[in-house]
């Protein structure tokens, strides 16, 4: 029966005359349907061959919040892990306007010129796909985005910082398995995201500007402390002297920090991303850092520490997810919040009640 609602049983319902099937299939849907569904093994095979389309599709699964996508993504990541770890991972941060995209374009072209393969990823918890300008957006890196040996991926869309960062961390694994030997992780130098980036890169580059007269103001001490290299951009034209002055100020400020665990003394360089000046010196510095820390064991030590950090981060994230998505908790949370807001119970009692409810609920299931 085509329209069961016409049955006597459903007398109350009136069904308008119509067609039971659309005469043609929406061509967009048809195209989507043709998109091949790969098994995890096929995904891994494609990634290992360096197939960018397959890599992109796998990254989409990593970024998806659908349960079945996550299952497949985790399987792919696990299979890629033995082939990952061979890239040099570089964090790049700077406030909007510091010249991150211009610089990444220039740095990237320099690395590609050396025969390297580069993936540019980003962490920007505030961005949403629909809101235009996003870190790592291809259109911001004009030249690089046209290169075959460059893979550019915008930040996973908005979510908790931990969630966004974990997705980028997992994408690094896929990119490395696909043969990318250099990874950039870009972020905006204003908030917490630097700590997240720092926990997944080998070298942390801070892009600064000169000429504002208050170079050292407004930079969080924590961010400067994380930097393995501070690079002053826009050292061109009238700005060269100002940039040099700023570099001297930064060098002085760095002396006040305790020596880094790596044994490496952070360097300060000036350059121009736009006019391609001083780029080689920056990469000589990064290469020197890698050689130095590989020799003294810090490179591997840091990666081990990061692996540990991500284990706990993933546990925390999973716990948080299962708590907030627990049906019993979801049901009760707003009511309990209301009670707290009206001074009916204290925050601590409320938290305890919610935790008890959660634990009781998972014990039952
Ligand atoms: P982002 O917001 O950090 O990604 O910064 P952009 O790369 O978009 O750069 C911001 C502005 O600074 C743009 O107008 C660039 O053209 C300009 N800019 C970037 N690098 C340089 C540079 O080395 N020299 C000069 N003079 N301008 C630059």
Coordinates of C-alpha atoms and ligand atoms in Angstrom, one line a residue:
X1 CA 0.0 0.0 0.0
X2 CA 1.4 3.3 -1.0
X3 CA -0.3 5.5 1.5
X4 CA -1.0 3.6 4.7
X5 CA -2.5 6.8 6.1
X6 CA -5.5 6.3 3.7
X7 CA -6.4 3.2 5.6
X8 CA -9.6 3.0 7.6
X9 CA -7.5 3.1 10.7
X10 CA -6.4 6.7 10.0
X11 CA -9.7 8.1 9.0
X12 CA -9.1 11.3 10.8
X13 CA -6.2 12.1 8.4
X14 CA -6.8 13.7 5.1
X15 CA -4.1 13.1 2.5
X16 CA -3.9 15.5 -0.4
X17 CA -3.5 14.0 -3.8
X18 CA 0.1 14.0 -4.8
X19 CA 2.9 12.0 -6.1
X20 CA 4.5 9.3 -4.0
X21 CA 8.0 9.8 -5.6
X22 CA 9.7 12.8 -6.9
X23 CA 10.0 12.5 -10.7
X24 CA 13.7 13.1 -10.8
X25 CA 16.3 12.7 -8.2
X26 CA 17.9 16.0 -7.0
X27 CA 21.2 15.9 -9.0
X28 CA 23.1 17.1 -5.9
X29 CA 21.9 14.2 -3.9
X30 CA 22.7 11.9 -6.8
X31 CA 26.3 13.2 -6.9
X32 CA 26.6 12.7 -3.2
X33 CA 25.3 9.2 -3.5
X34 CA 28.0 8.4 -6.0
X35 CA 30.7 9.5 -3.6
X36 CA 32.5 6.3 -2.8
X37 CA 32.3 4.9 0.7
X38 CA 35.6 3.5 1.7
X39 CA 36.4 0.9 4.3
X40 CA 38.9 1.9 7.0
X41 CA 41.5 -0.2 5.2
X42 CA 40.8 1.6 1.9
X43 CA 41.1 4.9 3.6
X44 CA 44.5 4.0 5.1
X45 CA 45.7 2.7 1.7
X46 CA 44.7 5.9 0.0
X47 CA 46.2 8.0 2.7
X48 CA 49.5 6.1 2.6
X49 CA 49.6 6.7 -1.2
X50 CA 49.2 10.4 -0.5
X51 CA 45.8 10.7 -2.1
X52 CA 44.6 14.1 -1.0
X53 CA 40.9 13.5 -1.7
X54 CA 40.9 10.5 0.5
X55 CA 43.0 12.3 3.2
X56 CA 40.5 15.1 3.2
X57 CA 37.6 12.7 3.5
X58 CA 39.3 11.0 6.4
X59 CA 39.9 14.4 8.1
X60 CA 36.2 15.1 7.7
X61 CA 35.4 11.9 9.6
X62 CA 37.8 12.9 12.3
X63 CA 36.0 16.2 12.6
X64 CA 32.5 14.8 12.6
X65 CA 30.6 14.4 15.8
X66 CA 28.5 11.5 14.5
X67 CA 29.2 8.3 16.4
X68 CA 29.7 6.1 13.4
X69 CA 32.1 8.6 11.8
X70 CA 34.1 8.7 15.0
X71 CA 34.3 4.9 15.0
X72 CA 35.7 4.8 11.5
X73 CA 38.0 7.7 12.2
X74 CA 39.5 6.1 15.2
X75 CA 40.1 2.9 13.3
X76 CA 41.9 4.9 10.5
X77 CA 44.0 6.8 13.0
X78 CA 45.0 3.6 14.8
X79 CA 46.2 2.1 11.4
X80 CA 48.0 5.3 10.5
X81 CA 49.8 5.7 13.8
X82 CA 52.7 3.3 12.9
X83 CA 53.4 5.5 9.9
X84 CA 53.1 8.8 11.7
X85 CA 55.6 10.8 13.8
X86 CA 58.1 11.6 11.1
X87 CA 57.3 15.3 10.5
X88 CA 58.6 18.3 12.1
X89 CA 55.6 20.0 13.8
X90 CA 55.6 23.8 14.1
X91 CA 53.2 26.0 16.0
X92 CA 52.7 29.5 14.6
X93 CA 50.9 32.1 16.5
X94 CA 50.3 35.9 16.3
X95 CA 47.5 38.3 16.8
X96 CA 45.2 39.0 13.8
X97 CA 47.0 41.3 11.4
X98 CA 50.5 40.1 12.6
X99 CA 50.9 38.5 9.1
X100 CA 50.3 34.9 9.8
X101 CA 48.8 34.0 6.5
X102 CA 51.3 36.0 4.5
X103 CA 54.1 34.4 6.5
X104 CA 52.8 30.9 6.2
X105 CA 52.6 31.4 2.4
X106 CA 56.2 32.5 2.4
X107 CA 57.5 29.9 4.8
X108 CA 55.6 27.2 3.0
X109 CA 57.0 28.1 -0.4
X110 CA 60.5 28.1 1.1
X111 CA 60.0 24.6 2.5
X112 CA 58.5 23.3 -0.7
X113 CA 61.5 24.7 -2.5
X114 CA 63.6 22.4 -0.4
X115 CA 61.6 19.5 -1.6
X116 CA 59.5 19.2 1.6
X117 CA 55.8 18.4 1.8
X118 CA 53.7 20.7 4.0
X119 CA 50.4 20.4 5.8
X120 CA 48.9 23.6 7.3
X121 CA 46.3 23.0 10.0
X122 CA 44.7 25.4 12.5
X123 CA 43.1 25.7 15.9
X124 CA 40.6 28.4 16.3
X125 CA 37.8 27.4 18.7
X126 CA 36.0 30.6 18.1
X127 CA 35.5 30.1 14.4
X128 CA 32.6 28.5 12.7
X129 CA 32.5 27.4 9.1
X130 CA 29.7 29.8 8.3
X131 CA 31.4 32.8 9.7
X132 CA 33.9 33.4 6.9
X133 CA 37.5 34.1 7.9
X134 CA 38.9 31.0 9.5
X135 CA 42.5 30.2 10.3
X136 CA 44.1 27.9 7.8
X137 CA 41.7 29.0 5.2
X138 CA 43.1 28.4 1.7
X139 CA 42.1 31.7 0.4
X140 CA 44.4 33.4 2.9
X141 CA 47.5 31.5 1.5
X142 CA 47.3 32.3 -2.1
X143 CA 50.4 30.8 -3.5
X144 CA 50.7 27.8 -1.2
X145 CA 47.1 26.8 -1.9
X146 CA 48.0 26.2 -5.6
X147 CA 50.9 23.8 -4.8
X148 CA 50.6 20.1 -5.1
X149 CA 52.8 19.4 -2.1
X150 CA 50.8 21.5 0.3
X151 CA 47.7 20.5 2.1
X152 CA 45.7 23.3 3.8
X153 CA 42.9 22.6 6.1
X154 CA 40.9 25.2 8.1
X155 CA 40.3 24.8 11.8
X156 CA 37.7 22.3 12.8
X157 CA 34.5 24.2 13.4
X158 CA 33.5 25.6 16.8
X159 CA 33.4 23.4 19.8
X160 CA 35.2 23.2 23.1
X161 CA 38.9 24.1 22.7
X162 CA 39.8 20.6 23.9
X163 CA 37.6 19.0 21.3
X164 CA 38.9 21.3 18.4
X165 CA 42.5 20.7 19.5
X166 CA 42.1 16.9 19.7
X167 CA 40.7 16.8 16.2
X168 CA 43.7 18.8 14.9
X169 CA 46.0 16.5 16.9
X170 CA 44.5 13.5 15.2
X171 CA 44.7 15.2 11.8
X172 CA 48.4 15.5 12.2
X173 CA 48.6 11.7 12.4
X174 CA 46.8 11.3 9.2
X175 CA 48.9 14.0 7.4
X176 CA 52.1 12.4 8.6
X177 CA 51.0 9.0 7.4
X178 CA 50.2 10.6 4.0
X179 CA 53.9 11.6 3.8
X180 CA 53.8 15.3 4.9
X181 CA 57.2 15.9 6.5
X182 CA 56.4 19.4 7.8
X183 CA 53.2 20.4 9.7
X184 CA 52.2 23.9 10.6
X185 CA 49.5 24.4 13.3
X186 CA 48.3 28.0 13.2
X187 CA 46.5 29.8 16.0
X188 CA 45.5 33.3 17.0
X189 CA 47.8 34.7 19.7
X190 CA 45.1 35.8 22.1
X191 CA 43.9 33.1 24.3
X192 CA 44.1 29.6 25.6
X193 CA 44.6 28.0 22.2
X194 CA 48.4 28.5 22.3
X195 CA 48.6 26.0 25.2
X196 CA 46.7 23.5 23.1
X197 CA 49.0 24.1 20.1
X198 CA 52.1 23.9 22.3
X199 CA 51.0 20.5 23.4
X200 CA 51.2 19.1 19.9
X201 CA 54.2 20.8 18.2
X202 CA 58.0 20.5 18.4
X203 CA 58.8 24.2 17.8
X204 CA 56.7 27.2 18.7
X205 CA 57.0 30.3 16.6
X206 CA 55.6 33.6 17.9
X207 CA 55.0 36.3 15.2
X208 CA 55.2 39.8 16.5
X209 CA 55.0 43.3 15.1
X210 CA 57.3 46.3 15.6
X211 CA 56.6 49.9 15.4
X212 CA 53.7 50.2 17.9
X213 CA 56.1 51.3 20.6
X214 CA 54.6 49.0 23.1
X215 CA 55.8 45.7 21.7
X216 CA 56.0 44.0 25.1
X217 CA 52.7 45.0 26.2
X218 CA 49.7 42.9 25.7
X219 CA 51.6 39.7 25.1
X220 CA 50.9 37.2 27.8
X221 CA 53.9 36.2 29.6
X222 CA 52.9 32.6 29.2
X223 CA 52.9 32.8 25.4
X224 CA 56.4 34.3 25.4
X225 CA 57.6 31.6 27.7
X226 CA 56.4 29.0 25.3
X227 CA 58.1 30.5 22.3
X228 CA 61.2 28.8 20.9
X229 CA 61.5 31.6 18.4
X230 CA 60.1 35.1 18.3
X231 CA 60.0 36.6 14.8
X232 CA 59.3 40.2 14.1
X233 CA 57.4 40.6 10.9
X234 CA 57.1 43.5 8.5
X235 CA 60.8 44.4 8.8
X236 CA 60.7 46.2 5.4
X237 CA 60.8 49.8 4.2
X238 CA 60.6 52.4 7.1
X239 CA 60.0 49.7 9.5
X240 CA 63.4 48.0 9.5
X241 CA 64.9 50.0 12.3
X242 CA 61.9 49.7 14.4
X243 CA 61.9 46.0 13.9
X244 CA 65.5 45.8 15.0
X245 CA 64.7 47.8 18.1
X246 CA 61.8 45.6 18.9
X247 CA 64.0 42.5 18.5
X248 CA 66.5 44.0 21.0
X249 CA 63.7 44.6 23.5
X250 CA 62.4 41.0 23.1
X251 CA 65.9 39.6 23.6
X252 CA 66.3 41.6 26.8
X253 CA 62.9 40.5 28.0
X254 CA 63.7 36.8 27.3
X255 CA 66.8 37.1 29.6
X256 CA 64.4 37.5 32.5
X257 CA 62.8 34.1 31.9
X258 CA 64.2 31.0 33.5
X259 CA 66.2 28.8 31.0
X260 CA 63.9 26.4 29.0
X261 CA 63.8 22.7 29.7
X262 CA 65.0 22.1 26.2
X263 CA 68.4 23.7 26.9
X264 CA 67.6 25.9 23.8
X265 CA 67.9 29.7 24.1
X266 CA 64.9 31.2 22.2
X267 CA 66.0 33.3 19.3
X268 CA 64.6 36.6 18.1
X269 CA 64.8 37.4 14.3
X270 CA 63.3 40.0 12.1
X271 CA 61.9 39.3 8.6
X272 CA 59.3 40.4 6.1
X273 CA 56.8 37.8 5.0
X274 CA 55.4 40.0 2.3
X275 CA 58.8 40.9 0.7
X276 CA 60.3 37.5 1.4
X277 CA 63.2 38.8 3.5
X278 CA 64.9 36.8 6.2
X279 CA 62.8 33.7 5.6
X280 CA 65.8 31.3 5.2
X281 CA 67.2 32.4 8.5
X282 CA 64.0 31.5 10.3
X283 CA 64.1 28.0 8.9
X284 CA 67.8 27.6 9.6
X285 CA 66.8 28.4 13.2
X286 CA 64.1 25.8 13.2
X287 CA 66.4 23.2 11.7
X288 CA 69.1 24.1 14.3
X289 CA 66.5 23.6 17.1
X290 CA 65.5 20.2 15.8
X291 CA 69.2 19.1 15.5
X292 CA 69.9 20.4 18.9
X293 CA 67.0 18.8 20.7
X294 CA 67.4 15.5 18.9
X295 CA 70.9 15.4 20.1
X296 CA 70.2 16.2 23.7
X297 CA 67.1 13.9 23.8
X298 CA 64.6 16.6 24.4
X299 CA 62.8 16.1 21.1
X300 CA 61.7 12.6 22.0
X301 CA 61.1 13.5 25.6
X302 CA 58.7 16.3 24.6
X303 CA 56.8 14.0 22.2
X304 CA 56.4 11.4 25.0
X305 CA 55.2 14.1 27.4
X306 CA 52.7 15.2 24.7
X307 CA 51.5 11.6 24.2
X308 CA 50.8 11.4 27.9
X309 CA 49.0 14.8 27.9
X310 CA 46.8 13.7 25.1
X311 CA 45.9 10.4 26.8
X312 CA 44.6 12.4 29.8
X313 CA 43.0 15.0 27.6
X314 CA 41.1 12.3 25.7
X315 CA 39.9 10.7 28.9
X316 CA 38.7 14.0 30.2
X317 CA 37.0 14.8 27.0
X318 CA 35.2 11.5 26.9
X319 CA 34.1 11.8 30.5
X320 CA 32.7 15.3 29.9
X321 CA 30.9 14.1 26.7
X322 CA 29.3 11.1 28.4
X323 CA 28.2 13.2 31.4
X324 CA 26.6 16.0 29.4
X325 CA 25.0 13.6 26.9
X326 CA 23.7 11.3 29.5
X327 CA 19.8 11.4 29.1
X328 CA 19.2 11.5 32.9
X329 CA 21.7 14.4 33.3
X330 CA 20.3 16.2 30.3
X331 CA 16.8 16.0 31.8
X332 CA 17.8 17.3 35.1
X333 CA 20.5 19.8 34.5
X334 CA 18.4 22.9 33.7
X335 CA 16.2 22.2 36.7
X336 CA 19.1 21.9 39.0
X337 CA 20.7 25.0 37.6
X338 CA 17.5 26.9 38.3
X339 CA 17.6 25.8 41.9
X340 CA 21.1 27.1 42.3
X341 CA 20.2 30.4 40.7
X342 CA 17.3 30.7 43.2
X343 CA 19.5 29.8 46.2
X344 CA 17.5 26.7 46.8
X345 CA 20.6 24.6 46.9
X346 CA 24.4 25.4 46.9
X347 CA 26.5 24.8 43.7
X348 CA 28.4 22.0 45.5
X349 CA 25.3 20.1 46.5
X350 CA 23.9 20.6 43.0
X351 CA 27.1 19.2 41.4
X352 CA 27.1 16.3 43.8
X353 CA 23.4 15.5 43.0
X354 CA 24.2 15.6 39.3
X355 CA 27.2 13.4 39.6
X356 CA 25.3 10.9 41.7
X357 CA 22.5 10.9 39.2
X358 CA 25.0 10.3 36.4
X359 CA 26.8 7.5 38.2
X360 CA 23.6 5.8 39.2
X361 CA 22.4 6.0 35.6
X362 CA 25.5 4.5 34.1
X363 CA 25.6 1.7 36.7
X364 CA 22.0 0.8 35.7
X365 CA 22.8 0.6 32.0
Ligands
LIG1 P1 47.0 37.5 9.8 O1 45.7 38.1 10.2 O2 47.9 37.3 10.9 O3 46.9 36.2 9.0 O4 47.7 38.6 8.8 P2 47.8 38.7 7.2 O5 48.8 37.8 6.7 O6 46.5 38.7 6.7 O7 48.4 40.2 7.1 C1 47.8 41.3 7.6 C2 48.2 42.5 6.8 O8 49.6 42.8 6.9 C3 47.9 42.4 5.3 O9 47.5 43.6 4.8 C4 49.3 42.0 4.8 O10 49.5 42.4 3.4 C5 50.2 42.8 5.7 N1 51.5 42.2 5.8 C6 51.8 40.9 6.1 N2 53.1 40.6 6.1 C7 53.7 41.8 5.8 C8 55.1 42.2 5.7 O11 56.0 41.4 5.8 N3 55.3 43.5 5.4 C9 54.3 44.4 5.2 N4 54.7 45.6 5.0 N5 53.0 44.1 5.3 C10 52.7 42.8 5.6

